[in-house]
Structure formats: C-alpha cells, structure tokens
Amino acid sequence: MSLFRTKPIEASLADADEPGRRLKRSLTAWDLMIMGVAVAVGAGIFSVGAKAAAEFSGPAVTISFVLAAVTCALAIMCYAEFATAIPVAGSAYVFSYATMGEFVAWIIGWNLILELFTAAAVIAKYWGIYLSEVFALIGVDIPATLHLGPIDLTWGPFLIVTAFTILLVMGTKLSAQVGNVFTLIKVGVVLFVIVAGFFYVKAENYSPFIPDPVSTASEGSSGVMQQSLFSFLTGAAPAQYGMLGVFAGAAVVFFAFIGFDVVATSAEEVKDPGRTLPRGIFAGLAVVTLLYIGVSLALTGMVSYTDLATAENPNLATAFTMVGNTAAAKIIAVGSLIGLTTVIMVLLMGLARVVLAMSRDGLLPRGLSRTSDKHSTPARLQILCGALVAFVAGFTQVDVLEEMINIGTLSAFVVVSLGILVLRKKRPDLRPAFRVPFGPVIPVLSAVLCLYLMTNLAVETWLYFAGWLLIGFLLYFAYGQRHSRLNEKFSDVARAGAGRDAAEA
C-alpha cells in the first residue's frame, strides 16, 4: 500500500454515520465558544504570562500574546475551512488523511494524542497541587502528594479526571452545560484580576517596553539542551528579552491557545457545522485574546518584570503579593483551580475523539470506536483515556514535558495550513461554508509562523519529540498499516483485479 494514499472525504462522512460508532449532534455556537474559552482560559492565564514576562519578553509579553493569537487565528481559519468541508471527529488527523495520505495522517494523529494526553495529564497534576493550596487558604493542611513507601502519589488528578470522565460518558451536551457554569465563573475571576490589577499599575513598570537583550549562554550540556532550536542551529547566543525574547515568549504563551484545535475535534457533534463551527471558534478566540491582553497589561504594570524574574515560579498571585494585596492572591488561587477544571474536561473529550477517528480507520484497534447506545458517546474509550491520564498525572513527573504540548499542537497547525492548499487543488468541487480568504497567502503564512514558533522551543523538547515520533513510526508499521481499513479496501480491489487478469489469461 502507498503510504500517501488518501481517504476520500465521502468515506470519512460515511464512517461517521456507521451504526454503533455514531456521535450525536447537540452542540451550538455558544457551546463551542464557551468550550474554546474553557480550554484556553486555564491556569495559563494566571501563570504562563508571568513566566514569559519574567524570563523572555518583559512588558512586551503583551506583544507575545498578540503574536501567538494571530498565529492561532491564521491556523484556525484553515481548521474552520476543513471542518466545514469534513465535519467529522478527528480534526487535523481526518483533514490530513483526506489530503496528504495515511502516513502523514498517522503522524498528525499521533502528535494530537501527544498534545492532548500530555496537556490533560500536566493540567490534572497542577489541579491537584492548586487544590491543596486552596485547602491551605482555609487552614486545612492536605498535602498534594502522598508518600507511599518508594511511590509518590498526587491524588488530586484521580478525583477531577474521574468526575469529568463520568460526565463525558453521560453525554457531550451535559458536559458542555456543566463546563459553561465553571467557565463563566472563571471569566468573572479573570475580569476581577484585571480590574484589581489596574489599581496598582505604575507607568514606569512598562519601561523599557522591550528590554535590551541579555545573554544567557551557559556552559555544559544542560545549557545546550535548554536553548532554543533556533539558537542552536544559527549559533546565536541564547538571550533573554529583546525582539528574539518577544518571539520566544510567543512560543511559550502559545500554550494558552491550544484549545481551539481541540474545539475542531467536536465537529461531528455540532448542529449545522457549516455555520456553527466558524462562529463558535472565532468568537471564543476573540474573547480569550482580549482577556490575555488585559491580564498581561495589568501584570506587567503592577510590578517590574525584573522583580517577577526573582520569583521561583512567577505568577499573577506573585504580583499581587508583591504589591501587598494578599486577598487578591487568595482569589487567584481559587480562580486557578476553577480555571483548570474545565480545561481538563475539554482535553479529555478531544483526546477520546482523536483516538475514536483513528480507531474507525483501523489504525488503532477498532473496538475503541464503539459508542454507547444510550448516550451516543465513546464510553469505553473515554474511560480508558481517563484512567491513563489519571495514572500518569498521579504517579509521574509529567509536568517536565510541558513544552511537548506546544510542539504537538504547532506540528498539527503546520500540516493543516498546508493541507488547505492540497484540498483546494484535489477537490475544487468542494464548497465549504467557510473559506480562508486571500487565496494561498494565509495558509502559507500560518505554516511559516508555526514553524518559526516551533524553532523557538528548546532543543530538549525537540529530542523528546523525535523520540515520540520514533515510537509512532514503530507502532504504525507494526500495527496501523497492516490493520488500516483503507489498506484492506485497496487490497481487496487489487485481489479482485488479479483474479480477473488470471481468468482472462
């Protein structure tokens, strides 16, 4: 079988309607908008921006957020065109299968699993830590990690992952309704932070807005591993601040925008996807971008970025503590916990939908794609995903792989952006409800920007990513290629053709 044989769009649509593997269309544009806000406005809004300001961008972290948002918006346009043309579960995996072939689709699906699984596990672990901090605020000392002999157990992830796994098994719409409540609460907390923060803003803290670059070159292998791939390849000395620092900050805060490709995985569960998907996704992105800009301006105006850099783990609570407002710091701790809650839910849902799509195609075991007769959800798959996420979050130091989330997302963005050009060439007959404007300009620009942000990630992250891809290649050739339903169909055709030739001879 050709590694680059594509799956017809009509086949993907037919598979989505297969009895026993069908999802229910129940989500509206409002649900999608809230879902995007739910997964993007997590603890990242309370911590990632502070880290980027302290270590990379200074006050110009606002520009970093804008750059990340623009890059995300360009890629999301491509997602929207694909999703309205092929409104089925699987997102970038399905889009790649229709345009670039099975092998590329497998790589992208494998990277999406990396992104969603790692993000869910990392954030579930942070949720457990924040839960202990919230208990401490009310005078209850419950350690986040229990020491069971030689084993350390972070117990919080098991609690939150179990709760949302049950909700997701019971129905996507029900989960969305619960998520809506939590999301509105955390948006309220974010607005409070912005308003309260601006009471402490001092104009001098914004100067210099883009600090002069500072060399961070260090000796030894650890310095090489931690520098960006761009610095490693070009020989440029690793540096903080300056314009390169702004771009490096954009690569870091891009973590804050990963939710919008997850929203695209729900295309099969959306009512009237041609109208609903673009509206929901772009409305959510607009809300999130405004919230991040507001928070970053408040943060860097409250305290100097140099003061933030002295903190061990700088975050918004750090800033409020530095200006003496410990009450706001407590509210932020609660807001961080609430913020993480809905992120975990959406990531668990997205993870199950990607695996579902790959399972339908036979690249992963077909039994995983069975859906519940009662709730029309992939119950057994959702439970399996939840169990694995909880186990990894509870028993490992998964948080050291945080940057793997970004590289998995950006790699999918690159392929989807270029895939639009392939789709238009191969299927000019398609008329999706949304089309990316300005011809090939935006898809190419999106791919270039995403590639550039990828080069700003650490060499260590790229090495981990190479290892993940190697495992993916081995799995594909050991299992996926041989069990692919597309492979079986073409093998049947080939055998039939050979039989006819033999009969004619």
XYZ file of N, CA and C in Angstrom, residues 103-330:
684
model
N 0.050 7.992 6.010
C 1.221 8.082 6.871
C 1.299 9.444 7.552
N 1.069 10.503 6.782
C 1.064 11.846 7.377
C -0.078 11.955 8.391
N -1.241 11.393 8.055
C -2.382 11.425 8.975
C -2.041 10.717 10.281
N -1.364 9.571 10.172
C -0.969 8.857 11.387
C -0.046 9.725 12.241
N 0.938 10.367 11.604
C 1.871 11.208 12.354
C 1.128 12.331 13.071
N 0.191 12.973 12.354
C -0.555 14.077 12.963
C -1.470 13.558 14.071
N -2.138 12.436 13.827
C -2.971 11.851 14.888
C -2.143 11.503 16.100
N -0.966 10.935 15.866
C -0.064 10.574 16.952
C 0.386 11.824 17.718
N 0.642 12.918 16.982
C 1.028 14.170 17.636
C -0.127 14.796 18.407
N -1.350 14.649 17.877
C -2.513 15.153 18.615
C -2.706 14.385 19.922
N -2.463 13.088 19.878
C -2.537 12.299 21.108
C -1.492 12.803 22.098
N -0.279 13.089 21.588
C 0.769 13.665 22.436
C 0.288 14.960 23.070
N -0.235 15.857 22.250
C -0.691 17.161 22.739
C -1.775 17.021 23.796
N -2.823 16.274 23.458
C -3.998 16.218 24.323
C -3.746 15.389 25.580
N -3.046 14.267 25.416
C -2.770 13.426 26.579
C -1.829 14.136 27.547
N -0.742 14.696 27.003
C 0.221 15.379 27.870
C -0.419 16.581 28.553
N -1.203 17.354 27.780
C -1.864 18.526 28.367
C -2.826 18.115 29.467
N -3.629 17.088 29.213
C -4.590 16.646 30.227
C -3.876 16.171 31.485
N -2.786 15.413 31.319
C -2.065 14.887 32.475
C -1.353 16.000 33.245
N -0.688 16.914 32.508
C 0.024 18.020 33.168
C -0.959 18.886 33.949
N -2.068 19.224 33.318
C -3.022 20.129 33.963
C -3.750 19.434 35.111
N -4.019 18.143 34.968
C -4.630 17.403 36.083
C -3.688 17.389 37.287
N -2.386 17.280 37.010
C -1.417 17.304 38.114
C -1.413 18.671 38.793
N -1.397 19.742 37.980
C -1.450 21.084 38.553
C -2.737 21.297 39.342
N -3.831 20.728 38.850
C -5.115 20.868 39.552
C -5.004 20.314 40.971
N -4.354 19.162 41.093
C -4.179 18.573 42.418
C -3.355 19.464 43.333
N -2.325 20.100 42.761
C -1.478 20.988 43.563
C -2.249 22.231 43.983
N -3.007 22.825 43.047
C -3.818 24.001 43.382
C -4.888 23.672 44.413
N -5.452 22.456 44.344
C -6.480 22.060 45.311
C -5.914 22.089 46.728
N -4.702 21.585 46.885
C -4.063 21.614 48.207
C -3.822 23.045 48.671
N -3.453 23.927 47.730
C -3.223 25.328 48.083
C -4.516 26.012 48.525
N -5.624 25.665 47.860
C -6.916 26.244 48.246
C -7.314 25.747 49.630
N -7.083 24.472 49.911
C -7.364 23.944 51.262
C -6.524 24.678 52.302
N -5.272 24.982 51.950
C -4.393 25.678 52.889
C -4.911 27.071 53.216
N -5.594 27.704 52.251
C -6.143 29.047 52.483
C -7.194 29.057 53.586
N -7.885 27.918 53.741
C -8.919 27.843 54.792
C -8.407 27.100 56.023
N -7.088 26.924 56.091
C -6.476 26.339 57.274
C -6.455 24.827 57.319
N -6.732 24.181 56.217
C -6.716 22.715 56.168
C -5.458 22.273 55.422
N -4.607 21.545 56.096
C -3.337 21.128 55.503
C -3.467 19.711 54.942
N -3.673 19.635 53.635
C -3.737 18.337 52.957
C -2.668 18.355 51.871
N -1.609 17.588 52.034
C -0.527 17.622 51.030
C -1.010 17.150 49.669
N -0.492 17.784 48.628
C -0.881 17.403 47.268
C -0.343 16.029 46.905
N 0.812 15.684 47.468
C 1.453 14.407 47.156
C 1.596 13.570 48.415
N 1.173 12.327 48.336
C 1.302 11.377 49.447
C 2.483 10.452 49.157
N 3.261 10.160 50.178
C 4.427 9.291 50.020
C 4.071 7.895 50.507
N 3.908 6.993 49.565
C 3.538 5.614 49.865
C 4.768 4.733 49.676
N 5.639 4.712 50.692
C 6.889 3.980 50.556
C 7.742 4.630 49.483
N 8.181 3.858 48.492
C 9.008 4.433 47.418
C 8.194 5.168 46.352
N 6.866 5.146 46.472
C 5.992 5.719 45.445
C 5.386 7.027 45.936
N 5.430 8.050 45.078
C 4.767 9.325 45.367
C 3.460 9.383 44.580
N 2.369 9.677 45.278
C 1.053 9.745 44.637
C 0.470 11.142 44.769
N 0.233 11.797 43.627
C -0.530 13.049 43.614
C -1.990 12.652 43.428
N -2.783 12.814 44.488
C -4.125 12.211 44.495
C -5.177 13.046 43.775
N -4.954 14.353 43.648
C -5.951 15.229 43.038
C -6.377 14.830 41.630
N -5.429 14.461 40.744
C -5.824 14.089 39.375
C -6.855 12.973 39.310
N -6.770 12.005 40.220
C -7.738 10.907 40.199
C -9.146 11.423 40.475
N -9.249 12.430 41.345
C -10.551 12.990 41.697
C -11.175 13.730 40.519
N -10.445 14.660 39.925
C -11.013 15.501 38.867
C -11.205 14.727 37.571
N -10.265 13.858 37.221
C -10.386 13.089 35.977
C -11.552 12.118 36.060
N -11.738 11.496 37.215
C -12.873 10.578 37.380
C -14.193 11.316 37.215
N -14.303 12.492 37.830
C -15.554 13.255 37.764
C -15.913 13.611 36.325
N -14.940 14.094 35.569
C -15.259 14.520 34.201
C -15.339 13.350 33.232
N -14.674 12.270 33.519
C -14.845 11.086 32.681
C -16.282 10.591 32.773
N -16.821 10.578 33.973
C -18.220 10.161 34.162
C -19.159 11.102 33.410
N -18.919 12.404 33.522
C -19.755 13.381 32.826
C -19.701 13.189 31.309
N -18.503 12.982 30.782
C -18.333 12.833 29.338
C -18.969 11.536 28.830
N -18.957 10.505 29.640
C -19.617 9.263 29.267
C -21.133 9.467 29.204
N -21.649 10.299 30.091
C -23.096 10.533 30.158
C -23.603 11.403 29.013
N -22.725 12.163 28.365
C -23.176 12.945 27.213
C -22.378 14.207 27.025
N -22.085 14.541 25.768
C -21.298 15.731 25.458
C -22.047 17.009 25.827
N -23.339 17.040 25.566
C -24.132 18.235 25.859
C -24.179 18.507 27.354
N -24.375 17.446 28.154
C -24.400 17.605 29.608
C -23.053 18.129 30.096
N -21.973 17.570 29.577
C -20.634 18.023 29.962
C -20.451 19.498 29.610
N -20.932 19.879 28.423
C -20.806 21.274 27.990
C -21.577 22.206 28.927
N -22.747 21.781 29.374
C -23.548 22.619 30.273
C -22.847 22.824 31.608
N -22.250 21.760 32.139
C -21.501 21.882 33.399
C -20.278 22.769 33.179
N -19.606 22.560 32.042
C -18.442 23.372 31.716
C -18.779 24.841 31.576
N -19.968 25.142 31.047
C -20.388 26.539 30.881
C -20.419 27.271 32.215
N -20.918 26.601 33.242
C -21.029 27.224 34.559
C -19.639 27.561 35.104
N -18.737 26.583 35.057
C -17.380 26.806 35.544
C -16.672 27.895 34.735
N -16.906 27.905 33.433
C -16.225 28.875 32.563
C -16.671 30.295 32.866
N -17.953 30.498 33.047
C -18.444 31.838 33.365
C -17.890 32.326 34.701
N -17.746 31.396 35.661
C -17.175 31.770 36.959
C -15.721 32.217 36.797
N -14.936 31.441 36.039
C -13.524 31.788 35.930
C -13.301 33.031 35.080
N -14.168 33.296 34.108
C -14.058 34.551 33.372
C -14.309 35.720 34.316
N -15.257 35.537 35.233
C -15.508 36.566 36.244
C -14.284 36.815 37.105
N -13.583 35.733 37.478
C -12.359 35.875 38.278
C -11.284 36.624 37.485
N -11.155 36.301 36.208
C -10.155 36.969 35.365
C -10.459 38.460 35.251
N -11.721 38.803 35.056
C -12.099 40.219 34.970
C -11.798 40.937 36.285
N -12.038 40.255 37.406
C -11.691 40.835 38.708
C -10.194 41.109 38.797
N -9.388 40.145 38.337
C -7.937 40.294 38.382
C -7.496 41.500 37.559
N -8.085 41.658 36.370
C -7.708 42.779 35.501
C -8.050 44.107 36.165
N -9.282 44.206 36.648
C -9.723 45.464 37.272
C -8.903 45.766 38.519
N -8.747 44.765 39.398
C -7.990 44.978 40.638
C -6.533 45.314 40.333
N -5.984 44.644 39.329
C -4.586 44.871 38.988
C -4.311 46.280 38.511
N -5.240 46.868 37.766
C -5.003 48.203 37.213
C -4.977 49.289 38.293
N -5.468 48.999 39.493
C -5.363 49.956 40.594
C -3.915 50.097 41.066
N -3.073 49.105 40.732
C -1.679 49.129 41.181
C -0.695 49.429 40.052
N -1.206 49.732 38.876
C -0.334 49.949 37.726
C 0.478 51.233 37.893
N 1.779 51.129 37.573
C 2.676 52.283 37.558
C 3.301 52.363 36.168
N 3.249 53.513 35.549
C 3.714 53.677 34.169
C 5.173 53.272 34.006
N 5.992 53.525 35.058
C 7.422 53.218 34.917
C 7.693 51.716 34.768
N 6.746 50.889 35.207
C 6.949 49.443 35.072
C 6.876 48.981 33.623
N 6.302 49.804 32.745
C 6.231 49.449 31.322
C 7.497 49.853 30.559
N 8.446 50.474 31.267
C 9.641 50.985 30.593
C 10.893 50.263 31.110
N 11.733 49.754 30.208
C 11.558 49.708 28.748
C 10.528 48.639 28.365
N 9.721 48.965 27.376
C 8.660 48.031 26.983
C 9.256 46.751 26.398
N 10.272 46.906 25.541
C 11.030 45.745 25.050
C 12.441 45.885 25.622
N 12.758 45.162 26.695
C 14.065 45.316 27.336
C 15.202 44.929 26.392
N 16.374 45.490 26.645
C 17.550 45.125 25.859
C 17.868 43.649 26.075
N 18.325 42.966 25.024
C 18.632 41.535 25.160
C 19.761 41.287 26.150
N 19.650 40.186 26.879
C 20.665 39.789 27.856
C 21.081 38.366 27.518
N 22.398 38.150 27.375
C 22.882 36.817 27.038
C 22.675 35.869 28.198
N 22.218 34.666 27.881
C 22.041 33.633 28.903
C 22.885 32.409 28.571
N 23.885 32.597 27.731
C 24.730 31.468 27.339
C 25.367 30.852 28.568
N 25.351 29.525 28.625
C 25.937 28.814 29.758
C 26.748 27.638 29.258
N 27.646 27.195 30.059
C 28.497 26.086 29.672
C 27.828 24.771 30.035
N 28.255 23.717 29.341
C 27.754 22.395 29.667
C 26.579 21.996 28.816
N 26.272 20.701 28.892
C 25.204 20.144 28.064
C 23.851 20.666 28.447
N 23.646 21.000 29.726
C 22.330 21.474 30.136
C 21.991 22.788 29.451
N 23.023 23.670 29.255
C 22.770 24.913 28.557
C 22.375 24.682 27.117
N 23.039 23.753 26.463
C 22.703 23.421 25.078
C 21.288 22.880 24.994
N 20.913 22.025 25.911
C 19.600 21.381 25.870
C 18.475 22.384 26.105
N 18.746 23.414 26.890
C 17.691 24.353 27.246
C 17.567 25.509 26.257
N 18.572 25.738 25.415
C 18.452 26.826 24.454
C 17.479 26.452 23.345
N 16.980 27.457 22.642
C 16.028 27.179 21.571
C 16.717 26.511 20.392
N 15.944 25.780 19.605
C 16.490 25.147 18.405
C 17.027 26.211 17.448
N 16.348 27.357 17.389
C 16.798 28.452 16.520
C 18.207 28.894 16.901
N 18.443 29.080 18.196
C 19.768 29.488 18.661
C 20.791 28.398 18.371
N 20.387 27.142 18.566
C 21.304 26.020 18.347
C 21.723 25.922 16.887
N 20.752 26.109 15.965
C 21.038 25.949 14.537
C 21.787 27.135 13.953
N 21.493 28.333 14.452
C 22.103 29.538 13.879
C 23.395 29.940 14.573
N 23.619 29.368 15.753
C 24.808 29.751 16.503
C 24.627 31.018 17.295
N 23.418 31.580 17.261
C 23.155 32.802 18.031
C 23.180 32.479 19.519
N 23.775 33.358 20.298
C 23.842 33.141 21.737
C 22.434 33.191 22.329
N 22.079 32.228 23.180
C 20.761 32.280 23.827
C 20.603 33.598 24.573
N 19.452 34.205 24.457
C 19.281 35.519 25.066
C 17.874 35.672 25.629
N 17.812 36.465 26.685
C 16.524 36.905 27.216
C 16.224 38.283 26.641
N 14.923 38.582 26.541
C 14.457 39.909 26.164
C 14.862 40.274 24.734
N 14.703 41.533 24.388
C 14.891 41.922 23.001
C 13.788 41.326 22.129
N 13.879 41.545 20.817
C 12.846 41.025 19.906
C 12.849 39.498 19.862
N 14.044 38.884 19.950
C 14.078 37.428 19.983
C 13.380 36.904 21.234
N 13.519 37.640 22.323
C 12.826 37.262 23.554
C 11.322 37.363 23.405
N 10.854 38.368 22.646
C 9.415 38.522 22.403
C 8.880 37.313 21.634
N 9.645 36.886 20.614
C 9.216 35.712 19.846
C 9.301 34.435 20.681
N 10.353 34.330 21.501
C 10.455 33.172 22.385
C 9.286 33.159 23.370
N 8.910 34.349 23.848
C 7.751 34.444 24.736
C 6.480 34.014 24.041
N 6.353 34.363 22.740
C 5.178 33.951 21.977
C 5.091 32.436 21.888
N 6.252 31.775 21.737
C 6.262 30.314 21.685
C 5.809 29.712 23.013
N 6.177 30.386 24.116
C 5.789 29.899 25.442
C 4.293 30.116 25.684
N 3.800 31.324 25.402
C 2.402 31.621 25.697
C 1.455 30.978 24.679
N 2.007 30.440 23.600
C 1.157 29.738 22.647
C 0.398 28.611 23.336
N 0.962 28.100 24.420
C 0.298 27.105 25.260
C -1.112 27.550 25.620
N -1.287 28.876 25.737
C -2.576 29.421 26.150
C -3.642 29.305 25.067
N -3.241 28.982 23.829
C -4.202 28.959 22.732
C -4.428 27.553 22.163
N -3.974 26.533 22.873
C -4.082 25.188 22.305
C -5.516 24.704 22.201
N -6.421 25.345 22.926
C -7.780 24.819 22.991
C -8.555 24.834 21.694
N -8.152 25.689 20.765
C -9.015 25.886 19.604
C -8.910 24.770 18.573
N -7.797 24.080 18.523
C -7.772 22.901 17.670
C -8.549 21.765 18.318
N -8.632 21.774 19.655
C -9.431 20.769 20.356
C -10.914 20.959 20.030
N -11.335 22.219 19.951
C -12.732 22.503 19.616
C -13.089 21.912 18.261
N -12.140 21.955 17.323
C -12.403 21.415 15.983
C -12.638 19.913 16.003
N -12.149 19.211 17.046
C -12.382 17.762 17.114
C -13.839 17.433 17.388
N -14.616 18.436 17.814
C -16.030 18.202 18.129
C -16.938 18.445 16.930
N -16.364 18.593 15.732
C -17.143 18.937 14.542
C -18.308 17.988 14.295
N -18.124 16.722 14.653
C -19.163 15.719 14.398
C -20.337 15.835 15.372
N -20.147 16.609 16.446
C -21.194 16.739 17.466
C -21.835 18.119 17.459
N -21.644 18.851 16.352
C -22.132 20.222 16.239
C -23.358 20.278 15.326
N -24.352 21.018 15.764
C -25.516 21.262 14.909
C -25.123 22.232 13.794
N -25.545 21.968 12.582
C -25.299 22.852 11.439
C -23.845 23.327 11.428
N -22.878 22.406 11.261
C -21.454 22.762 11.395
C -20.990 23.859 10.445
N -21.599 23.963 9.260
C -21.170 24.984 8.311
C -21.280 26.388 8.873
N -22.286 26.654 9.671
C -22.479 27.980 10.276
C -21.928 28.023 11.698
N -22.143 26.964 12.440
C -21.847 26.965 13.871
C -20.356 26.945 14.168
N -19.600 26.115 13.457
C -18.171 25.969 13.763
C -17.382 27.268 13.629
N -17.431 27.955 12.485
C -16.649 29.196 12.386
C -17.051 30.235 13.429
N -18.360 30.395 13.625
C -18.823 31.401 14.597
C -18.325 31.074 16.000
N -18.496 29.836 16.417
C -18.114 29.449 17.770
C -16.624 29.558 18.016
N -15.819 29.070 17.064
C -14.368 29.067 17.236
C -13.810 30.486 17.258
N -14.229 31.334 16.313
C -13.661 32.685 16.229
C -14.149 33.574 17.374
N -15.382 33.379 17.813
C -15.867 34.147 18.970
C -15.074 33.788 20.215
N -14.816 32.502 20.400
C -14.028 32.077 21.552
C -12.613 32.630 21.512
N -11.980 32.615 20.340
C -10.626 33.135 20.199
C -10.570 34.630 20.509
N -11.579 35.370 20.060
C -11.620 36.816 20.321
C -11.719 37.090 21.820
N -12.586 36.377 22.506
C -12.751 36.576 23.952
C -11.448 36.272 24.691
N -10.844 35.145 24.353
C -9.620 34.725 25.028
C -8.497 35.728 24.796
N -8.345 36.208 23.565
C -7.278 37.151 23.258
C -7.431 38.436 24.066
N -8.636 38.960 24.149
C -8.871 40.178 24.930
C -8.556 39.961 26.407
N -8.929 38.804 26.939
C -8.653 38.515 28.353
C -7.145 38.432 28.595
N -6.416 37.780 27.698
C -4.969 37.644 27.881
C -4.261 38.992 27.782
N -4.691 39.830 26.840
C -4.067 41.151 26.710
C -4.316 41.965 27.985
N -5.547 41.918 28.488
C -5.868 42.645 29.715
C -5.048 42.179 30.899
N -4.923 40.866 31.052
C -4.156 40.316 32.170
C -2.683 40.677 32.050
N -2.112 40.573 30.834
C -0.684 40.847 30.671
C -0.369 42.326 30.931
N -1.263 43.224 30.513
C -1.047 44.649 30.783
C -1.132 44.950 32.277
N -2.097 44.331 32.953
C -2.216 44.528 34.403
C -1.000 43.966 35.128
N -0.581 42.786 34.742
C 0.536 42.109 35.402
C 1.817 42.919 35.308
N 2.205 43.301 34.085
C 3.486 43.992 33.903
C 3.427 45.449 34.359
N 2.216 45.997 34.517
C 2.086 47.346 35.052
C 2.123 47.371 36.566
N 1.742 46.263 37.205
C 1.739 46.200 38.676
C 3.145 46.137 39.247
N 3.962 45.242 38.672
C 5.315 45.047 39.188
C 6.290 44.995 38.024
N 7.519 45.335 38.282
C 8.544 45.301 37.252
C 8.828 43.850 36.852
N 9.115 43.654 35.575
C 9.438 42.304 35.113
C 10.711 41.779 35.803
N 11.602 42.694 36.199
C 12.820 42.272 36.897
C 12.495 41.706 38.273
N 11.461 42.254 38.935
C 11.031 41.701 40.219
C 10.387 40.326 40.026
N 9.592 40.185 38.938
C 8.998 38.887 38.653
C 10.073 37.838 38.415
N 11.167 38.265 37.774
C 12.241 37.332 37.451
C 12.940 36.783 38.691
N 12.799 37.472 39.820
C 13.442 36.994 41.053
C 12.617 35.917 41.749
N 11.352 35.762 41.356
C 10.488 34.762 41.978
C 10.789 33.380 41.412
N 10.619 32.364 42.245
C 10.921 30.998 41.805
C 9.944 30.535 40.731
N 8.661 30.716 40.947
C 7.634 30.369 39.963
C 6.691 31.556 39.809
N 7.070 32.551 39.012
C 6.264 33.779 38.932
C 4.880 33.540 38.363
N 3.871 34.153 38.991
C 2.504 34.072 38.501
C 1.756 35.318 38.951
N 0.472 35.376 38.631
C -0.306 36.560 38.998
C -0.390 36.743 40.510
N -0.512 35.637 41.226
C -0.575 35.726 42.688
C 0.709 36.335 43.228
N 1.845 36.012 42.602
C 3.129 36.599 42.993
C 3.072 38.123 42.879
N 2.505 38.604 41.767
C 2.421 40.045 41.541
C 1.572 40.727 42.608
N 0.425 40.142 42.919
C -0.448 40.752 43.929
C 0.188 40.689 45.317
N 0.920 39.633 45.600
C 1.622 39.535 46.881
C 2.696 40.618 46.983
N 3.382 40.886 45.869
C 4.437 41.906 45.858
C 3.893 43.301 46.118
N 2.624 43.543 45.712
C 2.047 44.872 45.962
C 1.232 44.889 47.258
N 1.266 43.777 48.004
C 0.645 43.740 49.320
C -0.813 43.338 49.361
N -1.377 42.911 48.233
C -2.792 42.512 48.205
C -2.893 40.992 48.297
N -2.795 40.468 49.516
C -2.845 39.010 49.698
C -4.251 38.454 49.500
N -5.269 39.290 49.692
C -6.647 38.818 49.484
C -6.871 38.455 48.020
N -6.366 39.314 47.126
C -6.493 39.020 45.703
C -5.710 37.765 45.336
N -4.569 37.569 45.997
C -3.771 36.369 45.731
C -4.568 35.112 46.076
N -5.368 35.181 47.130
C -6.200 34.030 47.508
C -7.293 33.784 46.462
